[in-house]
mmCIF file of C-alpha atoms and ligand atoms in Angstrom:
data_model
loop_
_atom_site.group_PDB
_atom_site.id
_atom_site.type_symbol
_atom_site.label_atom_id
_atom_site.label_comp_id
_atom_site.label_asym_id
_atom_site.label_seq_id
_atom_site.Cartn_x
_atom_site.Cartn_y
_atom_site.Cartn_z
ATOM 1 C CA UNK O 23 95.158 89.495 106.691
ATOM 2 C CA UNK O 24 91.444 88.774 107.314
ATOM 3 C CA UNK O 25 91.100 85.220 108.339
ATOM 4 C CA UNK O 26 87.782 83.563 107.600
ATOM 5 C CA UNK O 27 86.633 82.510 111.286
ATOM 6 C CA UNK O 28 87.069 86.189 111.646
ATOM 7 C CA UNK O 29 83.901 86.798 109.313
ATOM 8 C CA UNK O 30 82.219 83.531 110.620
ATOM 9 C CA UNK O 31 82.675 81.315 113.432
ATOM 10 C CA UNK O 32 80.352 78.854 115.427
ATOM 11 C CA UNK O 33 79.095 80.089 118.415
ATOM 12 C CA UNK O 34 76.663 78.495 121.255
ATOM 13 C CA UNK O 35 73.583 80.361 119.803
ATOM 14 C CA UNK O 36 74.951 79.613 116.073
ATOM 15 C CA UNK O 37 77.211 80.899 113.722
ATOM 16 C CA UNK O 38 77.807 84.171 114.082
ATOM 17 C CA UNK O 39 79.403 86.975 112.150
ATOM 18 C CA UNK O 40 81.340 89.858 114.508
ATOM 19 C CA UNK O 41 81.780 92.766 112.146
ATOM 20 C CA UNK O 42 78.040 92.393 111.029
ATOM 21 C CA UNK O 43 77.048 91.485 114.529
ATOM 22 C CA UNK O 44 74.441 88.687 113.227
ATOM 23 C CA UNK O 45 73.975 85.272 113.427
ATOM 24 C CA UNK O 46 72.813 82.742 110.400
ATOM 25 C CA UNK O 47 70.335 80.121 111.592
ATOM 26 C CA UNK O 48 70.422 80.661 115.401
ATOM 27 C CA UNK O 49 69.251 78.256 117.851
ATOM 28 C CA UNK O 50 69.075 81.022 120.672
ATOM 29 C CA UNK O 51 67.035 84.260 120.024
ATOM 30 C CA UNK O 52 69.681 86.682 119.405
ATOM 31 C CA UNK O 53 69.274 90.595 118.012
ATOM 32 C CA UNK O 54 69.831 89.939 114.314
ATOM 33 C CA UNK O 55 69.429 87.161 112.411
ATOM 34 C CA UNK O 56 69.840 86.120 109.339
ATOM 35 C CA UNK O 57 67.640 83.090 108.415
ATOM 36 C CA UNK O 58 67.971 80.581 105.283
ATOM 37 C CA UNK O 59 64.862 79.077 104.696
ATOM 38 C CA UNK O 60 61.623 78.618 106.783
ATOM 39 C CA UNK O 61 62.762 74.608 107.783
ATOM 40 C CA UNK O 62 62.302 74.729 112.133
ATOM 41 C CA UNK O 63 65.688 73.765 112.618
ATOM 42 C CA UNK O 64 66.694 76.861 111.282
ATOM 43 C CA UNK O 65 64.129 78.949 111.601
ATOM 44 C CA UNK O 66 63.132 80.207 115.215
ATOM 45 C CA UNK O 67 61.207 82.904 116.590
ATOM 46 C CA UNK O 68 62.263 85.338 119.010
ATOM 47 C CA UNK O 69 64.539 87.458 117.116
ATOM 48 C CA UNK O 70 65.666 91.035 117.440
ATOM 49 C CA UNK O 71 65.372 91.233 113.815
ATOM 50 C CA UNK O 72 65.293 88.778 110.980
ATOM 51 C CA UNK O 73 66.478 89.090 107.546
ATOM 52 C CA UNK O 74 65.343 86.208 104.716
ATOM 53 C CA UNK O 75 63.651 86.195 101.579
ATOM 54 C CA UNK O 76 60.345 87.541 101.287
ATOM 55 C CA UNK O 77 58.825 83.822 100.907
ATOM 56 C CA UNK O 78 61.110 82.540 104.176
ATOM 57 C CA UNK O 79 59.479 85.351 106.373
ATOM 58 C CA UNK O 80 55.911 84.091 104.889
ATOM 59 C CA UNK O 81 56.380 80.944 106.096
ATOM 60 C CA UNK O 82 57.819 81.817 109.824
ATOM 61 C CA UNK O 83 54.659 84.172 109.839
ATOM 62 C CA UNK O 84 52.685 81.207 108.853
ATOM 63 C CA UNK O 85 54.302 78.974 112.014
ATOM 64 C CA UNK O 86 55.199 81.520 114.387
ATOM 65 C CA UNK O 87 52.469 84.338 114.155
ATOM 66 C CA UNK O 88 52.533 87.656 112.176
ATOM 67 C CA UNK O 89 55.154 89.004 115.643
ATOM 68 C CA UNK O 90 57.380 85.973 115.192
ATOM 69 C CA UNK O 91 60.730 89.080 115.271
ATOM 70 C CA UNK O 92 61.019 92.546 116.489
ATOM 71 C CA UNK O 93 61.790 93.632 112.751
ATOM 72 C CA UNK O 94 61.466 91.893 109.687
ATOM 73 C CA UNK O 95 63.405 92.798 106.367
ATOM 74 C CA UNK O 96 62.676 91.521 103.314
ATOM 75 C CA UNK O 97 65.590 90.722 100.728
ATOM 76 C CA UNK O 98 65.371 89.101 97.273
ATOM 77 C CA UNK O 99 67.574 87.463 95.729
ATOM 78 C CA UNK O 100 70.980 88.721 94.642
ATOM 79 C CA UNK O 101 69.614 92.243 96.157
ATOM 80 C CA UNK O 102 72.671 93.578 97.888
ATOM 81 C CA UNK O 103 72.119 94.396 101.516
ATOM 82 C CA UNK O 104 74.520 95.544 103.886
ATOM 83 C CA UNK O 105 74.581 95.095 108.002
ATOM 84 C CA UNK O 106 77.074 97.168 109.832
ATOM 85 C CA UNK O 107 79.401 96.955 107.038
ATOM 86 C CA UNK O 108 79.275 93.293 105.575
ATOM 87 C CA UNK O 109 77.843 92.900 102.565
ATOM 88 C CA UNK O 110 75.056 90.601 102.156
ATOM 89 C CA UNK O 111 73.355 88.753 99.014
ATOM 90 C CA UNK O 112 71.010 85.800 99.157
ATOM 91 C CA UNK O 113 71.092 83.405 96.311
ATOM 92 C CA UNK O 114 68.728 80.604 95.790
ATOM 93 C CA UNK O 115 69.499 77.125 97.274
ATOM 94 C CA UNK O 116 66.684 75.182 95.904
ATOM 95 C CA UNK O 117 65.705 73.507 99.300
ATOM 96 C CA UNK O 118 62.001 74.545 99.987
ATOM 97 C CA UNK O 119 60.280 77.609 98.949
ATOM 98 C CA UNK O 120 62.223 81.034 99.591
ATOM 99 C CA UNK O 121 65.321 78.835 100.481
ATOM 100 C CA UNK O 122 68.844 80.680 100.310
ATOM 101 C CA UNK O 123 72.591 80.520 100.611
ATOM 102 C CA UNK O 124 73.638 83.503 102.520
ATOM 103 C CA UNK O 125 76.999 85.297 100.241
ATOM 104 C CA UNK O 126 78.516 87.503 102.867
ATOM 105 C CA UNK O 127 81.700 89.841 101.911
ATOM 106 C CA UNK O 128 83.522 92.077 104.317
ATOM 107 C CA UNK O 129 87.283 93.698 103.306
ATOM 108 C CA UNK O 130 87.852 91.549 100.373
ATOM 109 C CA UNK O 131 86.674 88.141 101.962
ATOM 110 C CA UNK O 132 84.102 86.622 100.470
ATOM 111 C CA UNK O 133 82.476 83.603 102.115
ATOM 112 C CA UNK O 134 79.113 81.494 101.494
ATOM 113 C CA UNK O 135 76.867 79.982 103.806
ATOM 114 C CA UNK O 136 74.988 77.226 102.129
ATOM 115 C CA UNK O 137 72.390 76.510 104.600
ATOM 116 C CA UNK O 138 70.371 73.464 103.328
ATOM 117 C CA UNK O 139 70.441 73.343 99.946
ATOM 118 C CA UNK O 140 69.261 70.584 96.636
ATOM 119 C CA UNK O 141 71.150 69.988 93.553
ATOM 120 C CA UNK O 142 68.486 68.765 91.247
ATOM 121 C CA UNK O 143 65.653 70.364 89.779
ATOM 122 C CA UNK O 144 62.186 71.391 91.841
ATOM 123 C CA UNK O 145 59.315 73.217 90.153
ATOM 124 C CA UNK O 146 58.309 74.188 94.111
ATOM 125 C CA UNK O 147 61.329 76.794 94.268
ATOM 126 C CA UNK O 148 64.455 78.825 92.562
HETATM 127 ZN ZN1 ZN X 201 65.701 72.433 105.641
#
């Protein structure tokens, strides 16, 4: 029986996902990341490798510089992406522009990381 801190737990860098060896929204630079909107609370440079929205990576390009990570990836949302195994989808979270909840699924466990996110309308994002 999978238990869910075995998908996700907190960590001193941030929470942090073993079998998919990432971390959403880290405070430390760590080798992947996984990064829910471009806010600088949660998003940092430094990174191995960062995976977010195509408008989230924009915007740390925009405040960071163009080498802000060692790899960027690009996912839109609902496009299914997979890290070592876990399966990842990014929905919107209507928080700023590119702004997502992280869905990540791994041997029948399904979990949700909401990041920031707004409940009422905003013509600036999904
Ligand atoms: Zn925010």
């Amino acid at each position: 029986m999978i238990r869910p801190e075995d998908l996700l737990h907190p960590t001193p860098a941030g929470l942090y996902c073993p079998p998919g060896d990432f971390y959403v929204d880290p405070v430390r630079p760590v080798d992947r990341a996984v990064i829910t909107h471009g806010h600088s609370d949660h998003a940092r440079a430094g990174h191995g490798a960062v995976l977010a929205t195509p408008q989230t990576l924009a915007i740390m390009a925009e405040r960071y510089g163009a080498d802000f990570a060692g790899r960027q990836q690009a996912a839109a949302y609902g496009e299914a992406v997979s890290l070592n195994g876990v399966d990842l989808r990014l929905f919107p979270a209507g928080h700023v522009l590119g702004s997502a909840q992280v869905e990540v699924r791994w041997r029948g466990l399904t979990m949700v990381v909401s990041g920031d996110y707004k409940r009422r309308r905003d013509p600036t994002c999904a």
